[in-house]
Amino acid sequence: MFSKVTLIAAVCLAAGVVAQQCPPDELIKLSSLATEPTLGPCQDKAAGWTMVPPSSPPTDEQRKAMCAEPACHTLIEKVLAKNPSDCLLLGVLNVKKLADDFKPFCDKNKPTSAPPTAGPTPGPTSGPTSGPTSGPTTAPTPGPTGTPAPTTRPAC
């Protein structure tokens, strides 16, 4: 029984560490991102997700939309440069996890560019390309003559 209680306490403690709130100075450290020029374009493409103010973590669909937006890549680089702490900002968003997972997620979900497929081959033609002849010709053709050509023999 003691081991179950210890295990439950350890799990609860670990969950508390993972989901700890950010200290107030973390918000101050990241506040300059609110004026970052790439923030607006990134959030516009993020299908309803916002970093400022922090909302819940983006869904996979929102992250895929962010991966397709160059402004989001620049924004995430600037977030990483701030060296965010591993904590929940305003209780809803782990900025460090979002930034650390962004590039691997984008690499894993990069659309593949398959070579274009060949279109269907053309079907058979509707008929012959030249019409049939109307029949035998009536024009005379040169033929063999009745007399063989003379040959000359050398005189001896």
Coordinates of C-alpha atoms in Angstrom, one line a residue:
M1 CA 0.0 0.0 0.0
F2 CA 2.8 2.3 0.8
S3 CA 4.4 1.9 -2.6
K4 CA 1.1 2.9 -4.3
V5 CA 0.8 6.1 -2.3
T6 CA 4.5 6.9 -3.0
L7 CA 3.9 6.3 -6.7
I8 CA 0.8 8.5 -6.8
A9 CA 2.6 11.3 -4.9
A10 CA 5.6 11.0 -7.3
V11 CA 3.3 11.3 -10.4
C12 CA 1.5 14.3 -8.9
L13 CA 4.7 16.0 -8.1
A14 CA 6.1 15.3 -11.6
A15 CA 2.9 16.7 -13.1
G16 CA 3.2 19.8 -10.9
V17 CA 6.8 20.3 -12.1
V18 CA 5.9 19.9 -15.8
A19 CA 2.9 22.3 -15.5
Q20 CA 4.4 24.9 -13.2
Q21 CA 3.4 28.5 -13.7
C22 CA 6.0 30.9 -15.2
P23 CA 7.4 33.5 -12.8
P24 CA 6.3 37.1 -13.4
D25 CA 9.8 37.9 -14.9
E26 CA 9.1 35.4 -17.7
L27 CA 6.3 37.5 -19.0
I28 CA 8.5 40.6 -18.9
K29 CA 11.3 38.7 -20.7
L30 CA 8.9 37.7 -23.5
S31 CA 6.8 40.9 -23.6
S32 CA 8.9 42.4 -26.4
L33 CA 7.6 39.8 -28.8
A34 CA 4.2 41.6 -28.7
T35 CA 5.8 44.3 -31.0
E36 CA 7.6 41.8 -33.2
P37 CA 6.6 42.5 -36.9
T38 CA 6.3 38.8 -37.7
L39 CA 3.7 38.2 -34.9
G40 CA 0.7 39.5 -36.8
P41 CA 1.4 37.7 -40.1
C42 CA 2.1 34.5 -38.2
Q43 CA -1.1 34.7 -36.1
D44 CA -3.1 35.6 -39.2
K45 CA -2.1 32.3 -40.8
A46 CA -2.4 30.2 -37.6
A47 CA -6.1 29.6 -38.1
G48 CA -7.3 31.3 -34.9
W49 CA -4.4 30.6 -32.6
T50 CA -2.7 33.5 -30.8
M51 CA 0.6 33.8 -29.1
V52 CA -0.1 37.3 -27.8
P53 CA -2.2 37.1 -25.7
P54 CA -1.3 33.5 -25.0
S55 CA -4.0 31.0 -25.8
S56 CA -4.0 27.3 -25.6
P57 CA -1.3 25.4 -27.4
P58 CA -1.9 25.3 -31.2
T59 CA -3.6 22.3 -32.6
D60 CA -1.8 20.2 -35.2
E61 CA -3.8 21.9 -38.0
Q62 CA -2.8 25.3 -36.7
R63 CA 0.8 24.3 -36.4
K64 CA 0.7 23.0 -40.0
A65 CA -0.6 26.4 -41.1
M66 CA 2.2 28.0 -39.1
C67 CA 4.8 25.8 -40.7
A68 CA 3.7 27.1 -44.1
E69 CA 4.1 30.7 -43.1
P70 CA 7.7 32.1 -43.2
A71 CA 6.8 34.8 -40.6
C72 CA 6.1 32.0 -38.1
H73 CA 9.6 30.5 -38.6
T74 CA 11.2 33.9 -38.0
L75 CA 9.0 34.5 -34.9
I76 CA 9.9 31.1 -33.4
E77 CA 13.6 31.9 -34.0
K78 CA 13.1 35.1 -32.0
V79 CA 11.3 33.3 -29.3
L80 CA 14.2 30.8 -29.0
A81 CA 16.6 33.7 -28.8
K82 CA 14.8 34.8 -25.7
N83 CA 15.6 31.5 -24.0
P84 CA 12.1 30.9 -22.6
S85 CA 11.7 28.9 -19.4
D86 CA 10.0 25.6 -19.3
C87 CA 6.7 26.7 -17.7
L88 CA 3.2 27.7 -18.4
L89 CA 2.9 31.4 -19.4
L90 CA -0.3 32.8 -17.9
G91 CA -1.3 29.2 -17.1
V92 CA -2.0 28.3 -20.7
L93 CA 1.0 28.1 -23.0
N94 CA 4.4 26.6 -22.6
V95 CA 6.4 28.9 -24.9
K96 CA 9.6 26.9 -24.6
K97 CA 7.8 23.6 -25.6
L98 CA 6.1 25.4 -28.5
A99 CA 9.3 26.9 -29.8
D100 CA 11.4 23.7 -29.3
D101 CA 8.9 21.5 -31.0
F102 CA 8.1 23.8 -33.9
K103 CA 10.9 22.9 -36.4
P104 CA 10.8 19.1 -35.8
F105 CA 7.0 19.2 -36.2
C106 CA 7.3 21.2 -39.5
D107 CA 10.1 18.9 -40.8
K108 CA 7.9 15.8 -40.0
N109 CA 4.8 17.3 -41.6
K110 CA 6.4 18.9 -44.6
P111 CA 4.2 18.4 -47.7
T112 CA 5.9 16.1 -50.1
S113 CA 6.4 17.3 -53.6
A114 CA 5.7 14.3 -55.7
P115 CA 6.7 14.5 -59.4
P116 CA 3.7 15.3 -61.6
T117 CA 1.9 12.3 -62.9
A118 CA 1.7 11.8 -66.6
G119 CA -1.7 12.5 -68.0
P120 CA -3.7 9.8 -69.8
T121 CA -2.2 8.7 -73.1
P122 CA -4.2 9.7 -76.2
G123 CA -6.7 7.1 -77.4
P124 CA -6.7 5.5 -80.8
T125 CA -7.4 7.8 -83.8
S126 CA -10.9 7.9 -85.1
G127 CA -10.0 6.5 -88.5
P128 CA -7.2 6.1 -91.0
T129 CA -5.2 9.2 -91.7
S130 CA -5.5 8.8 -95.5
G131 CA -8.5 7.4 -97.4
P132 CA -8.3 4.3 -99.5
T133 CA -7.5 4.4 -103.2
S134 CA -10.5 4.4 -105.6
G135 CA -9.3 1.3 -107.5
P136 CA -6.7 0.2 -110.1
T137 CA -5.3 2.9 -112.3
T138 CA -6.1 2.9 -116.0
A139 CA -2.9 4.6 -117.2
P140 CA -0.6 2.3 -119.3
T141 CA 2.5 1.1 -117.6
P142 CA 5.7 0.4 -119.5
G143 CA 6.1 -3.4 -119.9
P144 CA 8.5 -5.7 -121.5
T145 CA 8.9 -5.4 -125.3
G146 CA 8.5 -8.4 -127.6
T147 CA 11.9 -8.2 -129.2
P148 CA 15.0 -8.6 -127.1
A149 CA 17.6 -5.9 -127.2
P150 CA 20.4 -6.7 -129.7
T151 CA 23.8 -7.6 -128.4
T152 CA 27.0 -7.0 -130.2
R153 CA 29.7 -9.6 -130.4
P154 CA 33.3 -8.6 -130.8
A155 CA 34.9 -9.6 -134.1
C156 CA 37.7 -12.0 -133.9

